[in-house]
């Protein structure tokens, strides 16, 4: 049973200030929580501090973890009622499992030539888009995602849910994008961005290393960041010359760009 103070603390994690104060974020759902607990027990990058679960949730966790979970003392398990779960959940339909996970502190590694491709997000605001982009980065093997200070918080409950587990494998950094991209340029690495006046992505050379910049939903890549982009790309619509939608959703555009970069490596 949870105390009133514990419920208030968990609810506070829906706000960025609450997450910063507690150093925790919320993850929900059988698949995601089981994956995070398994990673914790295996010494993974993210550490689950506490799991709240109903009786059904405990069965799901035990089933997913098999014997490993039963012998572990590393993760605190709290049994809660369905009503309590409804009070602490951030989902419209609460799941049977909710985990409190420690917010990681990543060190930004230096990009290396001939090996690393990173993704930079310049002001992406929508939690759904943010989570989907992290899932896309995970799918295409991009482990470093660098965000401007105005980009959505990746530990927002909606973002975490939309990552479908990618939050455990993709490292997200928040910093001055202009300063970091300036360092990337000094290292001699290319910086790619998508623009309406860019060259068709299917017709230009693409390197195996560098940074792909994706802009915000409404404004695209900011002027300061655009000045640092060395290769301006454009995703063409089809057929040429026929009126289509004004633009692509940023997550969709990210998937197309990442796919084309990886296709060139095959």
Tab-separated table of C-alpha atoms in Angstrom, residues 2 7 9-15 19 24-37 46 48 50-54 57 60-61 80-102 154-168:
chain	number	residue	atom	x	y	z
A	2	UNK	CA	1.280	3.436	-0.948
A	7	UNK	CA	1.515	8.867	-4.469
A	9	UNK	CA	5.890	11.944	-5.324
A	10	UNK	CA	5.094	9.580	-8.196
A	11	UNK	CA	2.568	12.023	-9.650
A	12	UNK	CA	5.198	14.786	-9.459
A	13	UNK	CA	7.322	12.816	-11.944
A	14	UNK	CA	4.928	13.839	-14.687
A	15	UNK	CA	6.575	17.268	-14.485
A	19	UNK	CA	11.885	14.451	-12.249
A	24	UNK	CA	13.543	9.522	-11.277
A	25	UNK	CA	11.266	8.930	-14.250
A	26	UNK	CA	8.243	6.671	-14.777
A	27	UNK	CA	7.977	3.687	-17.119
A	28	UNK	CA	4.738	1.708	-17.535
A	29	UNK	CA	3.602	-1.511	-19.159
A	30	UNK	CA	4.551	-5.173	-18.832
A	31	UNK	CA	7.016	-5.313	-21.745
A	32	UNK	CA	8.807	-2.049	-20.936
A	33	UNK	CA	9.037	-2.578	-17.181
A	34	UNK	CA	10.164	-6.202	-17.546
A	35	UNK	CA	12.839	-5.128	-20.018
A	36	UNK	CA	14.094	-2.391	-17.706
A	37	UNK	CA	14.152	-4.689	-14.668
A	46	UNK	CA	19.365	2.222	-16.614
A	48	UNK	CA	15.044	0.519	-11.827
A	50	UNK	CA	11.176	0.511	-7.527
A	51	UNK	CA	8.284	-1.332	-9.174
A	52	UNK	CA	4.620	-0.844	-8.279
A	53	UNK	CA	2.418	-3.685	-9.430
A	54	UNK	CA	-0.993	-5.224	-8.986
A	57	UNK	CA	1.384	-7.216	-12.756
A	60	UNK	CA	3.509	-10.670	-15.660
A	61	UNK	CA	6.845	-9.659	-14.172
A	80	UNK	CA	-0.684	-1.901	-4.991
A	81	UNK	CA	-4.411	-2.097	-5.560
A	82	UNK	CA	-6.037	-1.355	-8.899
A	83	UNK	CA	-7.366	1.910	-7.458
A	84	UNK	CA	-3.881	2.960	-6.350
A	85	UNK	CA	-2.496	2.107	-9.783
A	86	UNK	CA	-5.135	4.322	-11.365
A	87	UNK	CA	-3.996	7.196	-9.119
A	88	UNK	CA	-0.301	6.914	-9.989
A	89	UNK	CA	-0.548	5.918	-13.662
A	90	UNK	CA	-0.042	8.433	-16.478
A	91	UNK	CA	-1.915	6.250	-18.983
A	92	UNK	CA	-5.598	6.573	-19.875
A	93	UNK	CA	-5.881	2.842	-19.285
A	94	UNK	CA	-3.457	1.997	-16.460
A	95	UNK	CA	-1.240	-1.037	-16.890
A	96	UNK	CA	-0.510	-3.519	-14.107
A	97	UNK	CA	3.154	-2.478	-13.818
A	98	UNK	CA	4.782	0.891	-13.150
A	99	UNK	CA	8.509	1.382	-12.541
A	100	UNK	CA	10.476	4.244	-11.034
A	101	UNK	CA	13.778	4.468	-12.881
A	102	UNK	CA	16.844	6.546	-12.055
A	154	UNK	CA	12.998	12.354	-23.168
A	155	UNK	CA	11.955	11.234	-19.656
A	156	UNK	CA	8.460	12.669	-19.960
A	157	UNK	CA	6.075	9.701	-19.343
A	158	UNK	CA	4.534	10.115	-22.812
A	159	UNK	CA	7.960	10.100	-24.466
A	160	UNK	CA	9.129	7.059	-22.491
A	161	UNK	CA	5.981	5.184	-23.509
A	162	UNK	CA	6.417	6.102	-27.182
A	163	UNK	CA	10.018	4.820	-27.255
A	164	UNK	CA	8.769	1.244	-26.762
A	165	UNK	CA	11.917	0.381	-24.805
A	166	UNK	CA	14.420	2.344	-26.904
A	167	UNK	CA	15.015	4.660	-23.923
A	168	UNK	CA	17.118	1.832	-22.439
